[in-house]
Every structure is written in structure tokens, then in C-alpha cells.
mmCIF file of C-alpha atoms in Angstrom:
data_model
loop_
_atom_site.group_PDB
_atom_site.id
_atom_site.type_symbol
_atom_site.label_atom_id
_atom_site.label_comp_id
_atom_site.label_asym_id
_atom_site.label_seq_id
_atom_site.Cartn_x
_atom_site.Cartn_y
_atom_site.Cartn_z
ATOM 1 C CA MET T 29 -48.542 154.426 115.392
ATOM 2 C CA GLN T 30 -50.222 157.406 113.716
ATOM 3 C CA MET T 31 -48.154 156.856 110.570
ATOM 4 C CA GLU T 32 -49.060 153.159 110.499
ATOM 5 C CA SER T 33 -52.721 154.007 110.995
ATOM 6 C CA MET T 34 -52.635 156.480 108.102
ATOM 7 C CA LEU T 35 -50.913 153.953 105.816
ATOM 8 C CA LEU T 36 -53.601 151.395 106.617
ATOM 9 C CA LYS T 37 -56.192 153.926 105.471
ATOM 10 C CA LEU T 38 -54.321 154.616 102.222
ATOM 11 C CA LEU T 39 -52.850 151.252 101.223
ATOM 12 C CA PHE T 40 -53.914 147.652 100.880
ATOM 13 C CA PRO T 41 -52.228 145.374 103.448
ATOM 14 C CA SER T 42 -49.099 143.742 101.989
ATOM 15 C CA PRO T 43 -47.718 140.211 102.427
ATOM 16 C CA PHE T 44 -44.074 139.818 103.475
ATOM 17 C CA LEU T 45 -42.801 139.325 99.911
ATOM 18 C CA ILE T 46 -44.248 142.638 98.756
ATOM 19 C CA LYS T 47 -42.953 144.433 101.845
ATOM 20 C CA ALA T 48 -39.468 143.050 101.219
ATOM 21 C CA MET T 49 -39.495 143.845 97.502
ATOM 22 C CA SER T 50 -40.810 147.349 98.172
ATOM 23 C CA ALA T 51 -37.461 148.268 99.700
ATOM 24 C CA VAL T 52 -35.636 147.438 96.464
ATOM 25 C CA PRO T 53 -36.687 150.323 94.164
ATOM 26 C CA VAL T 54 -36.288 152.868 96.957
ATOM 27 C CA ALA T 55 -32.808 151.648 97.886
ATOM 28 C CA THR T 56 -31.465 151.027 94.369
ATOM 29 C CA LEU T 57 -32.952 154.032 92.594
ATOM 30 C CA GLY T 58 -32.165 156.231 95.571
ATOM 31 C CA TYR T 59 -28.522 155.145 95.385
ATOM 32 C CA VAL T 60 -28.360 155.755 91.630
ATOM 33 C CA GLY T 61 -29.958 159.182 92.079
ATOM 34 C CA LEU T 62 -27.364 160.086 94.710
ATOM 35 C CA SER T 63 -24.626 158.826 92.393
ATOM 36 C CA GLU T 64 -25.894 161.211 89.711
ATOM 37 C CA VAL T 65 -25.519 164.119 92.121
ATOM 38 C CA ARG T 66 -21.985 162.972 92.947
ATOM 39 C CA GLY T 67 -21.043 162.885 89.267
ATOM 40 C CA LYS T 68 -21.224 159.153 88.618
ATOM 41 C CA HIS T 69 -23.785 158.997 85.839
ATOM 42 C CA MET T 70 -25.797 156.317 84.129
ATOM 43 C CA GLN T 71 -24.035 156.210 80.773
ATOM 44 C CA TYR T 72 -26.540 157.419 78.191
ATOM 45 C CA SER T 73 -27.687 160.610 76.518
ATOM 46 C CA LYS T 74 -25.580 163.710 77.278
ATOM 47 C CA PHE T 75 -23.787 161.904 80.107
ATOM 48 C CA LEU T 76 -22.272 159.209 77.934
ATOM 49 C CA ASN T 77 -18.539 159.036 78.744
ATOM 50 C CA ILE T 78 -18.901 161.709 81.458
ATOM 51 C CA GLY T 79 -17.724 160.570 84.874
ATOM 52 C CA GLU T 80 -16.743 157.237 83.314
ATOM 53 C CA LYS T 81 -13.402 155.835 84.483
ATOM 54 C CA LYS T 82 -13.242 153.025 81.928
ATOM 55 C CA PRO T 83 -11.434 153.652 78.646
ATOM 56 C CA ILE T 84 -14.020 154.250 75.926
ATOM 57 C CA GLU T 85 -12.600 151.461 73.780
ATOM 58 C CA LYS T 86 -13.359 148.963 76.582
ATOM 59 C CA THR T 87 -17.058 149.802 76.801
ATOM 60 C CA ILE T 88 -19.841 148.191 74.781
ATOM 61 C CA GLN T 89 -22.334 150.692 73.418
ATOM 62 C CA VAL T 90 -25.518 150.688 71.394
ATOM 63 C CA SER T 91 -27.322 153.639 69.842
ATOM 64 C CA SER T 92 -29.562 155.568 72.222
ATOM 65 C CA ARG T 93 -32.647 154.638 70.186
ATOM 66 C CA THR T 94 -31.810 150.934 70.302
ATOM 67 C CA GLY T 95 -30.961 151.111 73.999
ATOM 68 C CA MET T 96 -34.162 152.867 75.006
ATOM 69 C CA LEU T 97 -36.240 150.509 72.886
ATOM 70 C CA ILE T 98 -34.642 147.553 74.663
ATOM 71 C CA ALA T 99 -35.136 149.222 78.052
ATOM 72 C CA TYR T 100 -38.876 149.830 77.683
ATOM 73 C CA THR T 101 -40.026 146.758 75.751
ATOM 74 C CA PRO T 102 -39.846 144.059 78.502
ATOM 75 C CA ALA T 103 -41.805 146.275 80.916
ATOM 76 C CA PHE T 104 -44.426 146.907 78.246
ATOM 77 C CA LEU T 105 -44.677 143.195 77.439
ATOM 78 C CA ALA T 106 -45.083 142.388 81.147
ATOM 79 C CA GLY T 107 -47.976 144.835 81.319
ATOM 80 C CA ALA T 108 -49.550 143.500 78.129
ATOM 81 C CA ALA T 109 -49.198 139.889 79.325
ATOM 82 C CA SER T 110 -50.986 140.713 82.581
ATOM 83 C CA PHE T 111 -54.271 141.117 80.711
ATOM 84 C CA GLY T 112 -54.083 137.445 79.756
ATOM 85 C CA LEU T 113 -52.590 136.200 83.014
ATOM 86 C CA PHE T 114 -55.105 137.998 85.248
ATOM 87 C CA PRO T 115 -58.293 138.357 83.190
ATOM 88 C CA ASN T 116 -60.797 138.339 86.072
ATOM 89 C CA ASP T 117 -59.971 141.585 87.808
ATOM 90 C CA ASP T 118 -61.832 144.470 89.375
ATOM 91 C CA LEU T 119 -61.884 148.030 88.031
ATOM 92 C CA ARG T 120 -58.885 149.155 90.089
ATOM 93 C CA PHE T 121 -56.701 146.284 88.851
ATOM 94 C CA LEU T 122 -57.822 146.953 85.268
ATOM 95 C CA LEU T 123 -56.850 150.629 85.589
ATOM 96 C CA VAL T 124 -53.461 149.783 87.117
ATOM 97 C CA LYS T 125 -52.662 147.332 84.315
ATOM 98 C CA SER T 126 -53.900 149.782 81.683
ATOM 99 C CA THR T 127 -52.038 152.852 82.956
ATOM 100 C CA LEU T 128 -48.788 150.970 83.530
ATOM 101 C CA THR T 129 -48.902 149.277 80.122
ATOM 102 C CA PHE T 130 -49.827 152.501 78.342
ATOM 103 C CA HIS T 131 -46.992 154.339 80.111
ATOM 104 C CA PHE T 132 -44.384 152.028 78.571
ATOM 105 C CA PHE T 133 -46.227 151.750 75.232
ATOM 106 C CA LYS T 134 -46.104 155.548 74.947
ATOM 107 C CA ARG T 135 -42.381 155.505 75.696
ATOM 108 C CA ILE T 136 -41.781 152.978 72.921
ATOM 109 C CA LEU T 137 -43.742 155.105 70.447
ATOM 110 C CA GLU T 138 -41.753 158.175 71.479
ATOM 111 C CA VAL T 139 -38.477 156.313 70.969
ATOM 112 C CA LEU T 140 -39.584 155.316 67.475
ATOM 113 C CA PHE T 141 -41.295 158.486 66.287
ATOM 114 C CA VAL T 142 -40.642 161.493 68.552
ATOM 115 C CA HIS T 143 -37.174 161.613 70.098
ATOM 116 C CA ARG T 144 -34.123 162.788 68.153
ATOM 117 C CA TYR T 145 -31.050 161.066 69.553
ATOM 118 C CA SER T 146 -27.436 162.115 69.173
ATOM 119 C CA GLY T 147 -25.411 159.716 71.302
ATOM 120 C CA GLY T 148 -25.186 156.186 72.501
ATOM 121 C CA MET T 149 -25.828 154.095 75.569
ATOM 122 C CA GLU T 150 -23.506 151.773 77.438
ATOM 123 C CA VAL T 151 -24.743 148.212 77.767
ATOM 124 C CA GLU T 152 -23.484 148.277 81.366
ATOM 125 C CA SER T 153 -26.102 150.965 82.084
ATOM 126 C CA LEU T 154 -28.726 149.489 79.771
ATOM 127 C CA ILE T 155 -28.964 146.196 81.683
ATOM 128 C CA PRO T 156 -29.868 147.624 85.129
ATOM 129 C CA ILE T 157 -32.238 150.173 83.586
ATOM 130 C CA THR T 158 -34.064 147.420 81.693
ATOM 131 C CA LEU T 159 -34.230 145.178 84.777
ATOM 132 C CA SER T 160 -35.486 148.056 86.912
ATOM 133 C CA TYR T 161 -38.349 148.887 84.550
ATOM 134 C CA PHE T 162 -39.244 145.222 84.071
ATOM 135 C CA THR T 163 -39.208 144.189 87.736
ATOM 136 C CA SER T 164 -41.110 147.319 88.754
ATOM 137 C CA SER T 165 -43.792 146.588 86.167
ATOM 138 C CA VAL T 166 -44.041 142.935 87.256
ATOM 139 C CA PHE T 167 -44.275 143.675 90.972
ATOM 140 C CA VAL T 168 -46.726 146.586 90.627
ATOM 141 C CA ILE T 169 -49.016 144.173 88.799
ATOM 142 C CA TYR T 170 -48.355 141.217 91.113
ATOM 143 C CA ALA T 171 -48.929 143.311 94.243
ATOM 144 C CA GLN T 172 -52.263 144.407 92.780
ATOM 145 C CA HIS T 173 -53.143 140.781 92.045
ATOM 146 C CA LEU T 174 -52.456 139.848 95.669
ATOM 147 C CA ALA T 175 -54.698 142.713 96.823
ATOM 148 C CA GLN T 176 -57.702 141.241 95.006
ATOM 149 C CA GLY T 177 -60.454 140.385 97.482
ATOM 150 C CA LEU T 178 -58.960 142.409 100.337
ATOM 151 C CA PRO T 179 -60.953 145.229 101.946
ATOM 152 C CA GLU T 180 -60.579 148.491 100.051
ATOM 153 C CA PRO T 181 -58.506 151.242 101.707
ATOM 154 C CA ALA T 182 -60.625 153.616 103.796
ATOM 155 C CA ILE T 183 -59.517 156.546 101.609
ATOM 156 C CA ASP T 184 -60.124 155.775 97.938
ATOM 157 C CA LEU T 185 -57.546 157.486 95.691
ATOM 158 C CA MET T 186 -58.267 155.545 92.508
ATOM 159 C CA TYR T 187 -59.930 158.323 90.496
ATOM 160 C CA PRO T 188 -57.617 161.140 91.683
ATOM 161 C CA GLY T 189 -54.752 158.823 90.738
ATOM 162 C CA LEU T 190 -56.169 158.252 87.273
ATOM 163 C CA LEU T 191 -56.567 162.009 86.755
ATOM 164 C CA LEU T 192 -53.010 162.640 87.907
ATOM 165 C CA PHE T 193 -51.728 159.926 85.568
ATOM 166 C CA LEU T 194 -53.443 161.590 82.601
ATOM 167 C CA ILE T 195 -51.970 164.972 83.542
ATOM 168 C CA GLY T 196 -48.531 163.461 83.972
ATOM 169 C CA ILE T 197 -48.454 161.501 80.746
ATOM 170 C CA SER T 198 -49.850 164.432 78.734
ATOM 171 C CA GLY T 199 -47.339 166.906 80.182
ATOM 172 C CA ASN T 200 -44.496 164.459 79.660
ATOM 173 C CA PHE T 201 -45.450 163.924 75.999
ATOM 174 C CA TYR T 202 -45.852 167.656 75.367
ATOM 175 C CA HIS T 203 -42.380 168.466 76.685
ATOM 176 C CA HIS T 204 -40.837 165.539 74.817
ATOM 177 C CA CYS T 205 -42.295 167.044 71.634
ATOM 178 C CA LEU T 206 -40.753 170.423 72.498
ATOM 179 C CA LEU T 207 -37.371 168.740 72.956
ATOM 180 C CA SER T 208 -37.635 166.963 69.607
ATOM 181 C CA LYS T 209 -38.322 170.261 67.822
ATOM 182 C CA LEU T 210 -34.988 171.662 68.994
ATOM 183 C CA ARG T 211 -33.182 169.627 66.353
ATOM 184 C CA SER T 212 -33.532 169.067 62.661
ATOM 185 C CA LYS T 213 -33.218 165.527 61.341
ATOM 186 C CA ASP T 214 -29.428 165.550 61.073
ATOM 187 C CA ASP T 215 -28.717 167.972 63.906
ATOM 188 C CA LYS T 216 -26.926 166.384 66.868
ATOM 189 C CA GLU T 217 -26.079 169.505 68.869
ATOM 190 C CA TYR T 218 -27.653 170.223 72.245
ATOM 191 C CA LYS T 219 -29.553 173.470 72.723
ATOM 192 C CA VAL T 220 -31.174 175.150 75.715
ATOM 193 C CA PRO T 221 -34.842 174.013 75.685
ATOM 194 C CA LYS T 222 -37.553 176.662 75.581
ATOM 195 C CA GLY T 223 -41.345 176.714 75.827
ATOM 196 C CA GLY T 224 -43.740 175.037 78.220
ATOM 197 C CA LEU T 225 -42.199 174.793 81.672
ATOM 198 C CA PHE T 226 -38.647 174.789 80.297
ATOM 199 C CA ASP T 227 -38.319 178.458 81.244
ATOM 200 C CA LEU T 228 -38.820 177.478 84.885
ATOM 201 C CA VAL T 229 -37.115 174.069 85.113
ATOM 202 C CA ILE T 230 -34.685 172.219 82.890
ATOM 203 C CA CYS T 231 -36.447 168.855 83.267
ATOM 204 C CA PRO T 232 -40.235 169.383 83.173
ATOM 205 C CA HIS T 233 -40.539 166.063 81.311
ATOM 206 C CA TYR T 234 -39.103 164.378 84.421
ATOM 207 C CA LEU T 235 -41.526 166.298 86.644
ATOM 208 C CA PHE T 236 -44.507 165.080 84.627
ATOM 209 C CA GLU T 237 -43.115 161.549 84.515
ATOM 210 C CA ILE T 238 -43.006 161.597 88.314
ATOM 211 C CA LEU T 239 -46.602 162.856 88.394
ATOM 212 C CA GLY T 240 -47.629 160.030 86.056
ATOM 213 C CA ILE T 241 -45.978 157.397 88.254
ATOM 214 C CA LEU T 242 -47.586 158.986 91.315
ATOM 215 C CA GLY T 243 -50.906 158.669 89.492
ATOM 216 C CA ILE T 244 -50.318 154.939 88.974
ATOM 217 C CA SER T 245 -49.336 154.635 92.634
ATOM 218 C CA LEU T 246 -52.504 156.356 93.849
ATOM 219 C CA THR T 247 -54.624 154.264 91.513
ATOM 220 C CA ALA T 248 -53.021 151.064 92.832
ATOM 221 C CA GLN T 249 -52.782 152.000 96.527
ATOM 222 C CA THR T 250 -50.287 149.207 97.221
ATOM 223 C CA LEU T 251 -47.013 149.519 99.099
ATOM 224 C CA TYR T 252 -44.950 148.404 96.117
ATOM 225 C CA ALA T 253 -46.547 150.917 93.745
ATOM 226 C CA PHE T 254 -45.814 153.655 96.270
ATOM 227 C CA SER T 255 -42.185 152.522 96.603
ATOM 228 C CA PHE T 256 -41.894 152.548 92.787
ATOM 229 C CA PHE T 257 -43.007 156.181 92.850
ATOM 230 C CA VAL T 258 -40.543 157.086 95.629
ATOM 231 C CA GLY T 259 -37.651 155.351 93.850
ATOM 232 C CA THR T 260 -38.479 157.033 90.535
ATOM 233 C CA THR T 261 -38.631 160.421 92.272
ATOM 234 C CA LEU T 262 -35.248 159.918 93.924
ATOM 235 C CA TYR T 263 -33.545 158.895 90.686
ATOM 236 C CA LEU T 264 -35.071 161.613 88.502
ATOM 237 C CA SER T 265 -34.332 164.227 91.164
ATOM 238 C CA GLY T 266 -30.652 163.295 91.031
ATOM 239 C CA ARG T 267 -30.642 163.095 87.229
ATOM 240 C CA SER T 268 -32.346 166.487 86.871
ATOM 241 C CA TYR T 269 -29.869 168.055 89.311
ATOM 242 C CA SER T 270 -26.919 166.799 87.267
ATOM 243 C CA THR T 271 -28.674 167.841 84.029
ATOM 244 C CA ARG T 272 -29.010 171.420 85.270
ATOM 245 C CA ARG T 273 -25.370 171.399 86.317
ATOM 246 C CA TRP T 274 -24.404 170.161 82.836
ATOM 247 C CA TYR T 275 -26.372 172.926 81.080
ATOM 248 C CA LEU T 276 -24.803 175.557 83.343
ATOM 249 C CA SER T 277 -21.352 174.280 82.360
ATOM 250 C CA GLN T 278 -22.107 174.147 78.623
ATOM 251 C CA PHE T 279 -24.172 177.295 77.926
ATOM 252 C CA LYS T 280 -23.231 180.785 79.094
ATOM 253 C CA ASP T 281 -26.756 182.033 78.343
ATOM 254 C CA PHE T 282 -28.455 179.341 80.441
ATOM 255 C CA PRO T 283 -30.924 181.119 82.797
ATOM 256 C CA LYS T 284 -29.446 180.900 86.306
ATOM 257 C CA ASP T 285 -32.886 181.121 87.960
ATOM 258 C CA ALA T 286 -34.207 178.032 86.134
ATOM 259 C CA LYS T 287 -34.483 175.157 88.574
ATOM 260 C CA ALA T 288 -33.820 171.464 87.989
ATOM 261 C CA LEU T 289 -37.200 169.810 88.541
ATOM 262 C CA ILE T 290 -39.747 171.764 90.609
ATOM 263 C CA PRO T 291 -40.478 175.382 89.628
ATOM 264 C CA LEU T 292 -39.097 177.925 92.127
ATOM 265 C CA VAL T 293 -38.114 175.152 94.563
ATOM 266 C CA PHE T 294 -35.529 172.644 93.281
#
């Protein structure tokens, strides 16, 4: 009862549809994150063709840049469309739409102008990733629409959430820039990242992405937005764990005390 009472102070009440859909990102992304730990990877980036049982010639692949552009664009368009579909909103709804849309718009710009890719992406992985981003974007926005007119949560986290989103998206962009500087234009070799928080964790860009999604969740204060944050955390935790394991296997000089995601902890 205490937990339920605390949730009522932090979150808008949710209709059955939102409660049911809120289980989806936690269950699916949690499963995929656990699969990463077990060595069954989403087939893109450095994990392309690693842990894959299919013959390579039987897989359909696109370039990493094309794949990531496809993955982010529907979610961005859903966010952009929400400004026309739900024009009469309050400040909280406006901030949720804006932060979510900007999150995916930034990712598209990074795909086009920042990241230096070396591999490909399996279409079999691209489809669920694209659907996950798109449905999460749609339901974060729709849950916020349904919360319009309801009593505000007793504890208002909108402005702390906005601040956390800005910290997360800035830190994520900064570390993406550090990664892009590791390679020249035609260089496709992986190197051990350095600078920023890379000396402490191998995936600080994931850490800041999680903080950004948490910021959106706190700004929204809906059950679905919170489940989106939990699911994202579970997946990126598994992916960062397998990324650290990969670097340890590939580079003898990789610092053994560098963690996967959270400095000094994990």
C-alpha cells in the first residue's frame, strides 16, 4: 500500500490501456538486455555477426548509417506530428512532446553528421528496434494526452526532469563527439575510447542517454513514460555489459578497472 501511495503522488492515474502497454517496454527491452548479457546480440555495430547462428549469406543487411536513420525517423515523425494532433496542451505536455521529439531529432543529426560507422545492421534487428522507438514515442505522447485535465501529481517533477534531460542529452552528444574523433574519415578500426567519462566507464554515452530518458519520464510523470525509462535502462545495461566484455577480449591494454555503465559500480 505504501508503494501504491507513493506512485499516486508521483504519477498521473493511468487507464487500463496505458497500464497494459506499460508492461511491454519493460518486458521486451528487459529480455533483449538479458539476451545481450547471454551473448545473443542485436545485430549491429561491433556485434554484427557475433553470436549469430544464421549463415551470413542468408541475412539481409543495410549500412549502419542507413539502419540507424530508418530506426530513428518514425519516432521523430511521431513526435513532430503530435504538435499538430494535440495543439491545445498544457506546459507539461508541451515539454514532453518537445523533449521527446528533440531527442530523436538529435539522433538523426548525429547519424548524418557526427557518427563514423564501420559495419552494417541486420534488417532482422532493424525492424524491432524501429518499432520499439516508434511505439514508445507514440505511447509516451498518448499517455500524456490522456492525462490532460487530471489532477497534477502531489510531487511535481517537471522542472527537475527537464534539467535532467538537458544534462543527459548534452553528455550523450559530448561523448558521441569523442567517439567520432577516434577515427579518420576512412578509418574503420575500433579503438579504446578516451576522454570524458570513458576512463571510468566504456559506455558513458549510454549512461547519459538513460539520464535523458529519465528526464523525459520525470517531466511526463506517467506510468508509460516511467516504463519506457525502465526498459531503456535494462537494455542499455545489458548492451554496455557485453560491450565491456567485447573490449576486454579485443584489447590487451583495456583498463580492467573501467566499468560498463556506472562509474565505480557497474
